Amino acid sequence: MPAQQRRVRPRDRNNVLARPEFMSLGQSLPMLQENRGPNRKQSGQTGNSTEGAKERRQSQQLPEEDCMQLNPSFKGIAWNSLMAIDIAMSKRLGVCANSGSSWGSARSMVKLIGITSHGFPWIGGTIVCLWKSNTLAGQEVLTNLLLALFLDILTVAGLQKLVKRRGPYDMTPGVLDYLLLDVYAFPAGHASRATMVSKFFLNHLVLAIPIRILLVIWAFMAGLSRIMIGRHHISDVLGGFVIGYLQFNLVEFIWLSSNTCQMITSLW
């Protein structure tokens, strides 16, 4: 026995785990769990159960989010790239965004172009013309135009509320924009209205070729003016053009007859 003890002691001296500071590493796992058990119970009693549930949910969600960030899909990369190009080009075209911009002196004139496609002038003018109209054909066209204008306001307001996209520049909407629910950027209501009205006139009015060309140019300039003053992105205006064309087709599909229009106008 003494010989065995003499052989063990040098080993204990050379063994790193025999040192006091490393004694815990040599303990078995059950002993460690027993030592940690009361601490866990105490922390569990003092902690909030709802916070623990939130932490568990976050720990389950974090790996998936990390995978999405580290391994984005091709569609995600393409979409983010297009959005970055859209924002960069829209800010570059916002030459009248404020008085200090490169075309800041022309801001009032560019805003005037946008006002020509505002909802209030078109709705008010259509109501006045409808009130003074004496022919059935005129009442039919004006009533359907008024229907298209109200449809445009409701469609644009609903989509803007759904998407809630801000413009390229931090600008507060005007009072008329709040009244017409034209607060957010996508889609551009002025662009959709100008497209719908110009298409409506081209199809239902007999106009000379120069006037027809001017209508198309006006619709394009109305959308471009909203980009130049920094109110909308390029994609917002393009989306407005598409929505305005679709609205015209919808009004053509649900076109109100002259008898229906006469019945509506007789209520006034």
Tab-separated table of C-alpha atoms in Angstrom:
chain	number	residue	atom	x	y	z
A	1	MET	CA	0.000	0.000	0.000
A	2	PRO	CA	2.724	2.550	0.778
A	3	ALA	CA	4.330	1.732	-2.525
A	4	GLN	CA	1.065	2.313	-4.349
A	5	GLN	CA	0.577	5.643	-2.604
A	6	ARG	CA	4.074	6.694	-3.618
A	7	ARG	CA	3.281	5.854	-7.244
A	8	VAL	CA	-0.033	7.754	-7.194
A	9	ARG	CA	1.202	10.958	-5.668
A	10	PRO	CA	3.580	11.934	-8.485
A	11	ARG	CA	0.781	11.309	-10.959
A	12	ASP	CA	-1.514	13.579	-8.970
A	13	ARG	CA	1.109	16.254	-8.975
A	14	ASN	CA	1.509	16.059	-12.751
A	15	ASN	CA	-2.227	15.761	-13.450
A	16	VAL	CA	-3.746	19.143	-14.316
A	17	LEU	CA	-7.234	18.112	-13.219
A	18	ALA	CA	-5.902	17.443	-9.712
A	19	ARG	CA	-5.228	21.118	-9.150
A	20	PRO	CA	-7.836	22.971	-7.024
A	21	GLU	CA	-8.791	25.447	-9.731
A	22	PHE	CA	-9.593	22.606	-12.169
A	23	MET	CA	-11.355	20.276	-9.757
A	24	SER	CA	-14.777	21.144	-11.167
A	25	LEU	CA	-13.759	19.824	-14.585
A	26	GLY	CA	-13.201	16.385	-13.137
A	27	GLN	CA	-16.628	16.138	-11.565
A	28	SER	CA	-19.261	14.012	-13.240
A	29	LEU	CA	-22.158	15.515	-15.151
A	30	PRO	CA	-24.891	14.460	-12.668
A	31	MET	CA	-23.052	16.231	-9.851
A	32	LEU	CA	-22.898	19.399	-11.908
A	33	GLN	CA	-26.566	19.144	-12.748
A	34	GLU	CA	-27.391	18.662	-9.077
A	35	ASN	CA	-25.389	21.739	-8.200
A	36	ARG	CA	-27.041	23.771	-10.925
A	37	GLY	CA	-30.526	22.463	-10.217
A	38	PRO	CA	-31.396	24.706	-7.269
A	39	ASN	CA	-30.037	27.752	-9.079
A	40	ARG	CA	-32.252	27.012	-12.049
A	41	LYS	CA	-35.262	26.544	-9.848
A	42	GLN	CA	-34.603	29.771	-8.044
A	43	SER	CA	-34.141	31.700	-11.283
A	44	GLY	CA	-37.253	30.092	-12.703
A	45	GLN	CA	-39.254	31.135	-9.689
A	46	THR	CA	-38.033	34.700	-9.773
A	47	GLY	CA	-38.258	35.056	-13.571
A	48	ASN	CA	-41.415	35.791	-15.499
A	49	SER	CA	-43.011	32.921	-17.400
A	50	THR	CA	-44.055	35.157	-20.295
A	51	GLU	CA	-40.500	36.392	-20.800
A	52	GLY	CA	-39.284	32.804	-20.946
A	53	ALA	CA	-41.864	32.000	-23.591
A	54	LYS	CA	-40.779	35.025	-25.628
A	55	GLU	CA	-37.128	33.994	-25.383
A	56	ARG	CA	-37.978	30.483	-26.552
A	57	ARG	CA	-39.871	31.876	-29.521
A	58	GLN	CA	-37.010	34.192	-30.417
A	59	SER	CA	-34.488	31.368	-30.133
A	60	GLN	CA	-36.606	29.297	-32.492
A	61	GLN	CA	-36.973	32.148	-34.993
A	62	LEU	CA	-33.383	33.415	-35.039
A	63	PRO	CA	-31.823	30.505	-36.966
A	64	GLU	CA	-34.429	30.796	-39.718
A	65	GLU	CA	-33.893	34.566	-39.986
A	66	ASP	CA	-30.140	34.074	-40.123
A	67	CYS	CA	-30.546	31.557	-42.921
A	68	MET	CA	-32.741	33.981	-44.847
A	69	GLN	CA	-30.150	36.736	-44.489
A	70	LEU	CA	-27.156	34.568	-45.279
A	71	ASN	CA	-28.813	32.677	-48.142
A	72	PRO	CA	-31.232	35.081	-49.896
A	73	SER	CA	-33.160	33.803	-52.857
A	74	PHE	CA	-32.617	35.016	-56.396
A	75	LYS	CA	-36.003	36.734	-56.373
A	76	GLY	CA	-35.120	38.561	-53.167
A	77	ILE	CA	-31.805	39.771	-54.583
A	78	ALA	CA	-33.447	40.919	-57.819
A	79	TRP	CA	-36.259	42.691	-55.971
A	80	ASN	CA	-33.914	44.496	-53.581
A	81	SER	CA	-31.690	45.537	-56.483
A	82	LEU	CA	-34.636	46.966	-58.430
A	83	MET	CA	-35.852	48.854	-55.367
A	84	ALA	CA	-32.381	50.308	-54.809
A	85	ILE	CA	-32.172	51.435	-58.446
A	86	ASP	CA	-35.683	52.898	-58.225
A	87	ILE	CA	-34.850	54.931	-55.113
A	88	ALA	CA	-31.522	56.154	-56.503
A	89	MET	CA	-32.984	57.242	-59.850
A	90	SER	CA	-36.032	58.841	-58.210
A	91	LYS	CA	-33.823	60.939	-55.947
A	92	ARG	CA	-31.699	61.949	-58.918
A	93	LEU	CA	-34.797	63.025	-60.860
A	94	GLY	CA	-36.136	64.976	-57.868
A	95	VAL	CA	-34.599	68.191	-59.202
A	96	CYS	CA	-37.428	70.319	-57.756
A	97	ALA	CA	-37.744	68.598	-54.393
A	98	ASN	CA	-36.945	71.810	-52.508
A	99	SER	CA	-35.863	75.358	-53.132
A	100	GLY	CA	-32.191	74.394	-52.813
A	101	SER	CA	-32.348	71.772	-55.573
A	102	SER	CA	-30.821	72.241	-59.013
A	103	TRP	CA	-34.213	73.225	-60.519
A	104	GLY	CA	-35.595	74.740	-57.318
A	105	SER	CA	-36.665	77.935	-59.082
A	106	ALA	CA	-39.026	75.945	-61.328
A	107	ARG	CA	-40.705	74.120	-58.441
A	108	SER	CA	-43.903	76.229	-58.532
A	109	MET	CA	-44.333	75.669	-62.274
A	110	VAL	CA	-43.781	71.916	-61.940
A	111	LYS	CA	-46.289	71.762	-59.078
A	112	LEU	CA	-48.808	73.567	-61.283
A	113	ILE	CA	-48.523	70.772	-63.847
A	114	GLY	CA	-49.351	68.283	-61.124
A	115	ILE	CA	-52.353	70.326	-59.973
A	116	THR	CA	-53.887	69.944	-63.446
A	117	SER	CA	-54.384	66.245	-62.639
A	118	HIS	CA	-55.589	66.778	-59.079
A	119	GLY	CA	-58.891	65.223	-58.075
A	120	PHE	CA	-60.715	68.320	-56.840
A	121	PRO	CA	-60.570	70.335	-60.129
A	122	TRP	CA	-61.695	67.344	-62.164
A	123	ILE	CA	-64.544	66.320	-59.860
A	124	GLY	CA	-65.750	69.899	-59.424
A	125	GLY	CA	-65.530	70.667	-63.147
A	126	THR	CA	-67.346	67.456	-64.073
A	127	ILE	CA	-70.186	68.202	-61.637
A	128	VAL	CA	-70.587	71.749	-63.005
A	129	CYS	CA	-70.624	70.534	-66.628
A	130	LEU	CA	-73.097	67.796	-65.749
A	131	TRP	CA	-75.376	70.291	-64.041
A	132	LYS	CA	-75.375	72.571	-67.114
A	133	SER	CA	-75.626	69.778	-69.686
A	134	ASN	CA	-78.938	69.507	-71.585
A	135	THR	CA	-78.236	66.587	-73.938
A	136	LEU	CA	-78.587	62.927	-73.104
A	137	ALA	CA	-75.251	62.061	-74.746
A	138	GLY	CA	-73.430	64.700	-72.720
A	139	GLN	CA	-75.033	63.567	-69.478
A	140	GLU	CA	-74.119	59.966	-70.221
A	141	VAL	CA	-70.439	60.753	-70.842
A	142	LEU	CA	-70.142	63.119	-67.878
A	143	THR	CA	-71.876	60.753	-65.448
A	144	ASN	CA	-69.554	57.903	-66.370
A	145	LEU	CA	-66.566	60.246	-66.104
A	146	LEU	CA	-67.690	61.240	-62.616
A	147	LEU	CA	-68.024	57.561	-61.720
A	148	ALA	CA	-64.497	56.936	-63.013
A	149	LEU	CA	-63.097	59.812	-60.931
A	150	PHE	CA	-64.671	58.528	-57.724
A	151	LEU	CA	-63.463	55.019	-58.547
A	152	ASP	CA	-59.951	56.380	-59.007
A	153	ILE	CA	-59.968	58.101	-55.596
A	154	LEU	CA	-61.206	54.989	-53.789
A	155	THR	CA	-58.773	52.665	-55.572
A	156	VAL	CA	-55.707	54.846	-55.016
A	157	ALA	CA	-56.614	55.547	-51.381
A	158	GLY	CA	-57.128	51.834	-50.673
A	159	LEU	CA	-53.850	50.767	-52.285
A	160	GLN	CA	-51.881	53.529	-50.593
A	161	LYS	CA	-53.313	52.563	-47.221
A	162	LEU	CA	-52.433	48.934	-47.901
A	163	VAL	CA	-48.864	49.478	-49.128
A	164	LYS	CA	-47.975	52.537	-46.973
A	165	ARG	CA	-44.889	53.426	-48.970
A	166	ARG	CA	-43.173	56.725	-48.299
A	167	GLY	CA	-41.781	58.984	-50.998
A	168	PRO	CA	-38.085	59.389	-51.823
A	169	TYR	CA	-37.989	62.614	-49.808
A	170	ASP	CA	-39.461	63.264	-46.378
A	171	MET	CA	-42.369	65.550	-47.276
A	172	THR	CA	-45.636	66.171	-45.477
A	173	PRO	CA	-48.696	65.945	-47.751
A	174	GLY	CA	-50.851	69.025	-48.282
A	175	VAL	CA	-54.369	69.645	-47.028
A	176	LEU	CA	-55.918	68.630	-50.355
A	177	ASP	CA	-53.917	65.401	-50.306
A	178	TYR	CA	-55.346	64.530	-46.901
A	179	LEU	CA	-58.882	65.297	-48.093
A	180	LEU	CA	-58.468	63.016	-51.109
A	181	LEU	CA	-56.634	60.375	-48.998
A	182	ASP	CA	-53.551	60.777	-51.216
A	183	VAL	CA	-51.051	60.542	-48.354
A	184	TYR	CA	-48.615	57.769	-49.303
A	185	ALA	CA	-46.482	57.310	-52.420
A	186	PHE	CA	-47.654	54.106	-54.126
A	187	PRO	CA	-49.516	54.366	-56.428
A	188	ALA	CA	-49.318	57.939	-57.721
A	189	GLY	CA	-52.898	59.216	-57.806
A	190	HIS	CA	-52.127	62.093	-60.185
A	191	ALA	CA	-50.602	59.681	-62.705
A	192	SER	CA	-53.525	57.229	-62.540
A	193	ARG	CA	-56.065	60.058	-62.859
A	194	ALA	CA	-54.291	61.667	-65.798
A	195	THR	CA	-54.045	58.324	-67.608
A	196	MET	CA	-57.691	57.465	-67.006
A	197	VAL	CA	-58.987	60.912	-68.037
A	198	SER	CA	-56.843	61.140	-71.173
A	199	LYS	CA	-57.865	57.639	-72.266
A	200	PHE	CA	-61.498	58.497	-71.526
A	201	PHE	CA	-61.376	61.615	-73.705
A	202	LEU	CA	-59.539	59.855	-76.520
A	203	ASN	CA	-62.250	57.202	-76.704
A	204	HIS	CA	-65.417	59.261	-76.182
A	205	LEU	CA	-64.674	62.677	-77.677
A	206	VAL	CA	-63.994	63.620	-81.275
A	207	LEU	CA	-60.705	65.489	-81.081
A	208	ALA	CA	-58.165	66.696	-83.591
A	209	ILE	CA	-54.855	64.877	-83.846
A	210	PRO	CA	-52.792	67.679	-82.201
A	211	ILE	CA	-55.136	67.708	-79.211
A	212	ARG	CA	-54.922	63.925	-78.939
A	213	ILE	CA	-51.123	64.151	-78.885
A	214	LEU	CA	-51.275	66.895	-76.262
A	215	LEU	CA	-53.482	64.710	-74.066
A	216	VAL	CA	-50.898	61.919	-74.088
A	217	ILE	CA	-48.061	64.380	-73.369
A	218	TRP	CA	-50.089	65.930	-70.547
A	219	ALA	CA	-50.647	62.546	-68.883
A	220	PHE	CA	-46.930	61.781	-69.090
A	221	MET	CA	-45.892	65.204	-67.772
A	222	ALA	CA	-48.389	64.987	-64.898
A	223	GLY	CA	-46.704	61.807	-63.700
A	224	LEU	CA	-43.180	63.142	-64.303
A	225	SER	CA	-43.914	66.303	-62.326
A	226	ARG	CA	-44.649	64.225	-59.239
A	227	ILE	CA	-41.204	62.637	-59.489
A	228	MET	CA	-39.496	65.979	-60.050
A	229	ILE	CA	-40.939	67.532	-56.886
A	230	GLY	CA	-39.848	64.455	-54.904
A	231	ARG	CA	-43.334	63.248	-54.036
A	232	HIS	CA	-43.224	59.831	-55.755
A	233	HIS	CA	-40.788	57.210	-56.991
A	234	ILE	CA	-40.551	56.175	-60.616
A	235	SER	CA	-42.260	52.874	-59.803
A	236	ASP	CA	-45.103	54.770	-58.088
A	237	VAL	CA	-45.807	56.745	-61.259
A	238	LEU	CA	-45.522	53.681	-63.489
A	239	GLY	CA	-47.928	51.856	-61.197
A	240	GLY	CA	-50.283	54.842	-61.421
A	241	PHE	CA	-50.225	54.685	-65.226
A	242	VAL	CA	-51.115	50.980	-65.160
A	243	ILE	CA	-53.888	51.429	-62.578
A	244	GLY	CA	-55.371	54.347	-64.522
A	245	TYR	CA	-55.530	52.235	-67.679
A	246	LEU	CA	-57.170	49.362	-65.774
A	247	GLN	CA	-59.703	51.751	-64.248
A	248	PHE	CA	-60.679	52.997	-67.692
A	249	ASN	CA	-61.262	49.424	-68.856
A	250	LEU	CA	-63.376	48.749	-65.757
A	251	VAL	CA	-65.533	51.823	-66.386
A	252	GLU	CA	-65.980	50.753	-69.988
A	253	PHE	CA	-67.109	47.339	-68.763
A	254	ILE	CA	-69.690	48.757	-66.308
A	255	TRP	CA	-70.694	51.656	-68.557
A	256	LEU	CA	-73.937	53.274	-67.421
A	257	SER	CA	-76.569	53.662	-70.104
A	258	SER	CA	-78.236	56.971	-70.959
A	259	ASN	CA	-81.461	55.964	-69.178
A	260	THR	CA	-79.544	55.179	-65.982
A	261	CYS	CA	-77.624	58.426	-66.220
A	262	GLN	CA	-80.829	60.384	-66.794
A	263	MET	CA	-82.395	58.763	-63.740
A	264	ILE	CA	-79.319	59.686	-61.639
A	265	THR	CA	-79.273	63.284	-62.845
A	266	SER	CA	-83.022	63.635	-62.221
A	267	LEU	CA	-82.359	63.067	-58.503
A	268	TRP	CA	-80.517	66.396	-58.406
